[in-house]
Amino acid sequence: MGSIITAQPEDHKPKSCIEDILKKLPPSYPVGAIFLNGLQVPVTAITNVCDCCAYFIGENGQVVVVDAGKVEGLSFGEAETEEEEKASKC
């Protein structure tokens, strides 16, 4: 028997795995950076995801609003400086 193919509306966009993760994070969850168009955007926390927008707190306390479907990646925690990285290898 052949497989059954179900039709989806033309306006249906598949969610990215990142968008799914964003929607599951609790308010004020620490996030080190988000990645948009291959660029790293430093943030300190996610505040919420509403409809298709994700809200973050930027490094200087400003609100950063982005299209949740366009976030390509997330970084959790703080990155080590070069000095800290060298010290941890010793």
Coordinates of C-alpha atoms in Angstrom, one line a residue:
M1 CA 0.0 0.0 0.0
G2 CA 1.1 3.5 -0.7
S3 CA 1.7 6.1 2.0
I4 CA -1.0 8.6 2.9
I5 CA 0.0 12.2 2.3
T6 CA -2.0 14.8 4.2
A7 CA -2.4 18.3 2.7
Q8 CA -1.3 21.3 4.7
P9 CA -2.5 24.8 4.1
E10 CA -0.3 26.8 1.8
D11 CA 0.4 29.4 4.5
H12 CA 1.7 26.7 6.9
K13 CA 5.3 27.3 7.8
P14 CA 7.2 24.5 9.6
K15 CA 8.5 25.7 13.0
S16 CA 12.2 25.7 13.6
C17 CA 13.6 23.8 16.5
I18 CA 14.9 27.0 17.9
E19 CA 11.4 28.5 17.9
D20 CA 10.2 25.5 19.8
I21 CA 13.0 25.9 22.4
L22 CA 12.2 29.6 22.8
K23 CA 8.6 28.9 23.5
K24 CA 9.6 26.5 26.2
L25 CA 12.0 28.7 28.1
P26 CA 10.6 30.3 31.3
P27 CA 10.6 34.1 31.7
S28 CA 13.9 35.6 32.8
Y29 CA 15.8 32.5 31.7
P30 CA 19.5 33.5 31.1
V31 CA 20.6 33.5 27.5
G32 CA 24.1 34.7 26.5
A33 CA 23.3 35.5 22.8
I34 CA 21.0 34.8 19.9
F35 CA 22.1 34.4 16.3
L36 CA 20.4 36.3 13.5
N37 CA 21.6 36.2 9.9
G38 CA 24.8 34.6 11.0
L39 CA 25.5 37.4 13.5
Q40 CA 25.8 37.0 17.2
V41 CA 23.5 39.4 19.2
P42 CA 24.4 39.6 22.9
V43 CA 21.5 39.4 25.3
T44 CA 21.2 38.5 29.0
A45 CA 17.7 36.8 29.2
I46 CA 14.5 35.9 27.4
T47 CA 11.4 37.6 28.7
N48 CA 8.7 35.9 26.6
V49 CA 7.5 34.7 23.2
C50 CA 4.2 36.0 22.0
D51 CA 2.7 35.2 18.6
C52 CA 5.8 35.3 16.3
C53 CA 7.9 37.7 18.4
A54 CA 10.6 36.8 20.9
Y55 CA 11.5 39.3 23.6
F56 CA 14.9 39.5 25.2
I57 CA 16.8 41.8 27.6
G58 CA 19.9 43.2 25.9
E59 CA 23.3 43.7 27.5
N60 CA 22.5 47.3 28.5
G61 CA 19.0 46.5 29.8
Q62 CA 17.1 47.5 26.6
V63 CA 14.3 45.3 25.2
V64 CA 15.3 43.4 22.1
V65 CA 12.4 42.1 20.0
V66 CA 13.0 39.7 17.1
D67 CA 11.0 37.5 14.8
A68 CA 11.1 34.1 16.7
G69 CA 11.2 32.2 13.4
K70 CA 14.3 34.0 12.3
V71 CA 16.5 33.1 15.3
E72 CA 19.1 30.7 14.0
G73 CA 20.7 29.8 17.2
L74 CA 21.0 30.4 21.0
S75 CA 24.0 30.6 23.3
F76 CA 23.5 29.8 27.0
G77 CA 25.8 30.9 29.7
E78 CA 28.8 33.2 29.5
A79 CA 31.7 32.6 27.2
E80 CA 35.1 32.4 28.7
T81 CA 37.6 35.2 27.9
E82 CA 40.9 34.2 26.3
E83 CA 42.6 34.7 29.7
E84 CA 40.1 32.4 31.5
E85 CA 40.4 29.8 28.7
K86 CA 44.2 29.8 29.0
A87 CA 44.1 29.6 32.8
S88 CA 41.7 26.6 32.7
K89 CA 44.1 24.7 30.4
C90 CA 47.0 24.9 32.9

